[in-house]
Amino acid sequence: MIYDRPYMRSEHDHGRGSALIWTLAVTIGVFVLQSILVAWFDVSIDRWLGLSVPAVQSGWLWTTLSYGLLHSTSNPFHVIFNALCIYFLGREVLPRLGNNRFLILYVGAILLGGLGWLPIAMMNDVGVPLVGASAAVFALLTVFACLSPDRPITLLLFFIIPVTVRPRILAYVAAGASLFFLLFFEIVGRGGVVAHSSHLAGMAAGWLYYRYLHDRTGEFGSLRPSVEMPAWLSRKKKATPETPFKVDVSGTRDMKAEIDRILDKINAHGFGSLSVEERRILDNARDVLNRH
């Protein structure tokens, strides 16, 4: 579980998390429905909405998305952990993505996570349907690590022990662990109930979003032909002279007014609509707040 001060907040932020609220509401609501059907009627909807090789072969293509709505009814911790991660990661990235791009990232991660798991399931003849929103959780983690690679966050290990870590380190550990279990357990048919291939595919979706969509204008933007590493994987470049700020944010009142204007722009058009200067202003304001 992650807790920390949000990246930037103001009194104008109320109502900006509608995509996150609806995502959590649907996730929890579907789990409650699943539990009721299993407990009262002994009916599981995993057969029709869970992702499996037979379902896809039968033409049930909707299961490549609907599986992300389901969670294991025999293990409530599954939905609790995913919901907490979606909330804490979502409240950090959504103000910088906007509602529309948040949903694009979330749905895209679920789709890519399912497609990444199918070949492994087909190879090992997995009979249990895939359920859960873990691919989206790993995508949110990846985007958060790309946006704020060195910002200290505090994790409650086992919900008790506080541990401070940087997002990029957390993403490295998550990717490394998932890759290890994929290669030495899941591929050879000893993966158990955890779909590590789906986790890695979700991280890939997060990186693809950050690389090709996040800094583009418009709904999807244009793709650049060159391939670059994300900021948290690249070496830091030497400082170069930059154009001075046009807006003086040294005063508290001026800084607050300018930040409010930039936050309104993010809410309306997403973080990718900001100019280089506006992003520098946000970073400068964050540094000022962190020193107080």
PDB file of N, CA, C and O in Angstrom, residues 253-282:
ATOM      1  N   ARG A 253       1.584  33.743  -3.744  1.00  0.00           N
ATOM      2  CA  ARG A 253       0.309  34.039  -4.404  1.00  0.00           C
ATOM      3  C   ARG A 253       0.409  33.825  -5.903  1.00  0.00           C
ATOM      4  O   ARG A 253      -0.464  33.195  -6.511  1.00  0.00           O
ATOM      5  N   ASP A 254       1.489  34.351  -6.541  1.00  0.00           N
ATOM      6  CA  ASP A 254       1.649  34.158  -7.981  1.00  0.00           C
ATOM      7  C   ASP A 254       1.818  32.695  -8.337  1.00  0.00           C
ATOM      8  O   ASP A 254       1.284  32.217  -9.331  1.00  0.00           O
ATOM      9  N   MET A 255       2.567  31.961  -7.511  1.00  0.00           N
ATOM     10  CA  MET A 255       2.787  30.545  -7.779  1.00  0.00           C
ATOM     11  C   MET A 255       1.474  29.787  -7.711  1.00  0.00           C
ATOM     12  O   MET A 255       1.167  28.963  -8.570  1.00  0.00           O
ATOM     13  N   LYS A 256       0.663  30.067  -6.689  1.00  0.00           N
ATOM     14  CA  LYS A 256      -0.611  29.380  -6.531  1.00  0.00           C
ATOM     15  C   LYS A 256      -1.545  29.652  -7.712  1.00  0.00           C
ATOM     16  O   LYS A 256      -2.194  28.742  -8.242  1.00  0.00           O
ATOM     17  N   ALA A 257      -1.599  30.896  -8.154  1.00  0.00           N
ATOM     18  CA  ALA A 257      -2.468  31.234  -9.273  1.00  0.00           C
ATOM     19  C   ALA A 257      -2.027  30.537 -10.552  1.00  0.00           C
ATOM     20  O   ALA A 257      -2.846  30.028 -11.323  1.00  0.00           O
ATOM     21  N   GLU A 258      -0.718  30.499 -10.797  1.00  0.00           N
ATOM     22  CA  GLU A 258      -0.212  29.868 -12.003  1.00  0.00           C
ATOM     23  C   GLU A 258      -0.408  28.360 -11.966  1.00  0.00           C
ATOM     24  O   GLU A 258      -0.767  27.729 -12.950  1.00  0.00           O
ATOM     25  N   ILE A 259      -0.180  27.762 -10.786  1.00  0.00           N
ATOM     26  CA  ILE A 259      -0.379  26.324 -10.635  1.00  0.00           C
ATOM     27  C   ILE A 259      -1.840  25.967 -10.848  1.00  0.00           C
ATOM     28  O   ILE A 259      -2.177  24.975 -11.503  1.00  0.00           O
ATOM     29  N   ASP A 260      -2.756  26.776 -10.306  1.00  0.00           N
ATOM     30  CA  ASP A 260      -4.184  26.525 -10.508  1.00  0.00           C
ATOM     31  C   ASP A 260      -4.544  26.560 -11.983  1.00  0.00           C
ATOM     32  O   ASP A 260      -5.333  25.746 -12.474  1.00  0.00           O
ATOM     33  N   ARG A 261      -3.955  27.505 -12.720  1.00  0.00           N
ATOM     34  CA  ARG A 261      -4.243  27.598 -14.154  1.00  0.00           C
ATOM     35  C   ARG A 261      -3.735  26.354 -14.874  1.00  0.00           C
ATOM     36  O   ARG A 261      -4.433  25.788 -15.738  1.00  0.00           O
ATOM     37  N   ILE A 262      -2.538  25.891 -14.528  1.00  0.00           N
ATOM     38  CA  ILE A 262      -1.959  24.719 -15.181  1.00  0.00           C
ATOM     39  C   ILE A 262      -2.762  23.465 -14.837  1.00  0.00           C
ATOM     40  O   ILE A 262      -3.010  22.610 -15.693  1.00  0.00           O
ATOM     41  N   LEU A 263      -3.210  23.343 -13.580  1.00  0.00           N
ATOM     42  CA  LEU A 263      -4.020  22.197 -13.189  1.00  0.00           C
ATOM     43  C   LEU A 263      -5.350  22.166 -13.933  1.00  0.00           C
ATOM     44  O   LEU A 263      -5.832  21.093 -14.322  1.00  0.00           O
ATOM     45  N   ASP A 264      -5.936  23.341 -14.146  1.00  0.00           N
ATOM     46  CA  ASP A 264      -7.176  23.393 -14.931  1.00  0.00           C
ATOM     47  C   ASP A 264      -6.932  22.935 -16.366  1.00  0.00           C
ATOM     48  O   ASP A 264      -7.765  22.262 -16.968  1.00  0.00           O
ATOM     49  N   LYS A 265      -5.775  23.285 -16.915  1.00  0.00           N
ATOM     50  CA  LYS A 265      -5.444  22.874 -18.269  1.00  0.00           C
ATOM     51  C   LYS A 265      -5.252  21.359 -18.337  1.00  0.00           C
ATOM     52  O   LYS A 265      -5.671  20.710 -19.306  1.00  0.00           O
ATOM     53  N   ILE A 266      -4.604  20.773 -17.304  1.00  0.00           N
ATOM     54  CA  ILE A 266      -4.420  19.323 -17.261  1.00  0.00           C
ATOM     55  C   ILE A 266      -5.769  18.621 -17.201  1.00  0.00           C
ATOM     56  O   ILE A 266      -6.001  17.622 -17.875  1.00  0.00           O
ATOM     57  N   ASN A 267      -6.679  19.153 -16.399  1.00  0.00           N
ATOM     58  CA  ASN A 267      -8.009  18.564 -16.264  1.00  0.00           C
ATOM     59  C   ASN A 267      -8.767  18.580 -17.583  1.00  0.00           C
ATOM     60  O   ASN A 267      -9.481  17.636 -17.918  1.00  0.00           O
ATOM     61  N   ALA A 268      -8.594  19.656 -18.341  1.00  0.00           N
ATOM     62  CA  ALA A 268      -9.339  19.801 -19.586  1.00  0.00           C
ATOM     63  C   ALA A 268      -8.717  19.019 -20.737  1.00  0.00           C
ATOM     64  O   ALA A 268      -9.421  18.434 -21.567  1.00  0.00           O
ATOM     65  N   HIS A 269      -7.388  18.994 -20.817  1.00  0.00           N
ATOM     66  CA  HIS A 269      -6.734  18.437 -22.012  1.00  0.00           C
ATOM     67  C   HIS A 269      -5.700  17.356 -21.713  1.00  0.00           C
ATOM     68  O   HIS A 269      -5.114  16.802 -22.640  1.00  0.00           O
ATOM     69  N   GLY A 270      -5.435  17.061 -20.418  1.00  0.00           N
ATOM     70  CA  GLY A 270      -4.428  16.057 -20.092  1.00  0.00           C
ATOM     71  C   GLY A 270      -3.049  16.669 -19.936  1.00  0.00           C
ATOM     72  O   GLY A 270      -2.768  17.777 -20.394  1.00  0.00           O
ATOM     73  N   PHE A 271      -2.160  15.913 -19.269  1.00  0.00           N
ATOM     74  CA  PHE A 271      -0.808  16.418 -18.995  1.00  0.00           C
ATOM     75  C   PHE A 271      -0.012  16.644 -20.273  1.00  0.00           C
ATOM     76  O   PHE A 271       0.850  17.509 -20.343  1.00  0.00           O
ATOM     77  N   GLY A 272      -0.318  15.868 -21.314  1.00  0.00           N
ATOM     78  CA  GLY A 272       0.429  16.000 -22.564  1.00  0.00           C
ATOM     79  C   GLY A 272       0.216  17.319 -23.265  1.00  0.00           C
ATOM     80  O   GLY A 272       0.973  17.671 -24.178  1.00  0.00           O
ATOM     81  N   SER A 273      -0.797  18.097 -22.852  1.00  0.00           N
ATOM     82  CA  SER A 273      -1.056  19.377 -23.506  1.00  0.00           C
ATOM     83  C   SER A 273      -0.179  20.496 -22.977  1.00  0.00           C
ATOM     84  O   SER A 273      -0.163  21.590 -23.540  1.00  0.00           O
ATOM     85  N   LEU A 274       0.561  20.243 -21.892  1.00  0.00           N
ATOM     86  CA  LEU A 274       1.387  21.298 -21.302  1.00  0.00           C
ATOM     87  C   LEU A 274       2.617  21.577 -22.149  1.00  0.00           C
ATOM     88  O   LEU A 274       3.198  20.684 -22.773  1.00  0.00           O
ATOM     89  N   SER A 275       3.023  22.829 -22.149  1.00  0.00           N
ATOM     90  CA  SER A 275       4.254  23.221 -22.831  1.00  0.00           C
ATOM     91  C   SER A 275       5.446  22.877 -21.949  1.00  0.00           C
ATOM     92  O   SER A 275       5.293  22.553 -20.757  1.00  0.00           O
ATOM     93  N   VAL A 276       6.637  22.954 -22.524  1.00  0.00           N
ATOM     94  CA  VAL A 276       7.851  22.674 -21.758  1.00  0.00           C
ATOM     95  C   VAL A 276       7.970  23.645 -20.591  1.00  0.00           C
ATOM     96  O   VAL A 276       8.353  23.274 -19.469  1.00  0.00           O
ATOM     97  N   GLU A 277       7.624  24.890 -20.832  1.00  0.00           N
ATOM     98  CA  GLU A 277       7.724  25.909 -19.788  1.00  0.00           C
ATOM     99  C   GLU A 277       6.764  25.631 -18.640  1.00  0.00           C
ATOM    100  O   GLU A 277       7.117  25.753 -17.459  1.00  0.00           O
ATOM    101  N   GLU A 278       5.524  25.189 -18.992  1.00  0.00           N
ATOM    102  CA  GLU A 278       4.547  24.897 -17.952  1.00  0.00           C
ATOM    103  C   GLU A 278       4.965  23.697 -17.118  1.00  0.00           C
ATOM    104  O   GLU A 278       4.729  23.658 -15.912  1.00  0.00           O
ATOM    105  N   ARG A 279       5.604  22.723 -17.735  1.00  0.00           N
ATOM    106  CA  ARG A 279       6.091  21.568 -16.969  1.00  0.00           C
ATOM    107  C   ARG A 279       7.209  21.983 -16.033  1.00  0.00           C
ATOM    108  O   ARG A 279       7.312  21.508 -14.904  1.00  0.00           O
ATOM    109  N   ARG A 280       8.068  22.923 -16.499  1.00  0.00           N
ATOM    110  CA  ARG A 280       9.135  23.414 -15.642  1.00  0.00           C
ATOM    111  C   ARG A 280       8.566  24.172 -14.443  1.00  0.00           C
ATOM    112  O   ARG A 280       9.088  24.092 -13.333  1.00  0.00           O
ATOM    113  N   ILE A 281       7.489  24.883 -14.689  1.00  0.00           N
ATOM    114  CA  ILE A 281       6.848  25.618 -13.603  1.00  0.00           C
ATOM    115  C   ILE A 281       6.298  24.645 -12.566  1.00  0.00           C
ATOM    116  O   ILE A 281       6.436  24.849 -11.362  1.00  0.00           O
ATOM    117  N   LEU A 282       5.665  23.558 -13.029  1.00  0.00           N
ATOM    118  CA  LEU A 282       5.154  22.548 -12.100  1.00  0.00           C
ATOM    119  C   LEU A 282       6.274  21.929 -11.274  1.00  0.00           C
ATOM    120  O   LEU A 282       6.160  21.779 -10.057  1.00  0.00           O
TER     121      LEU A 282
END
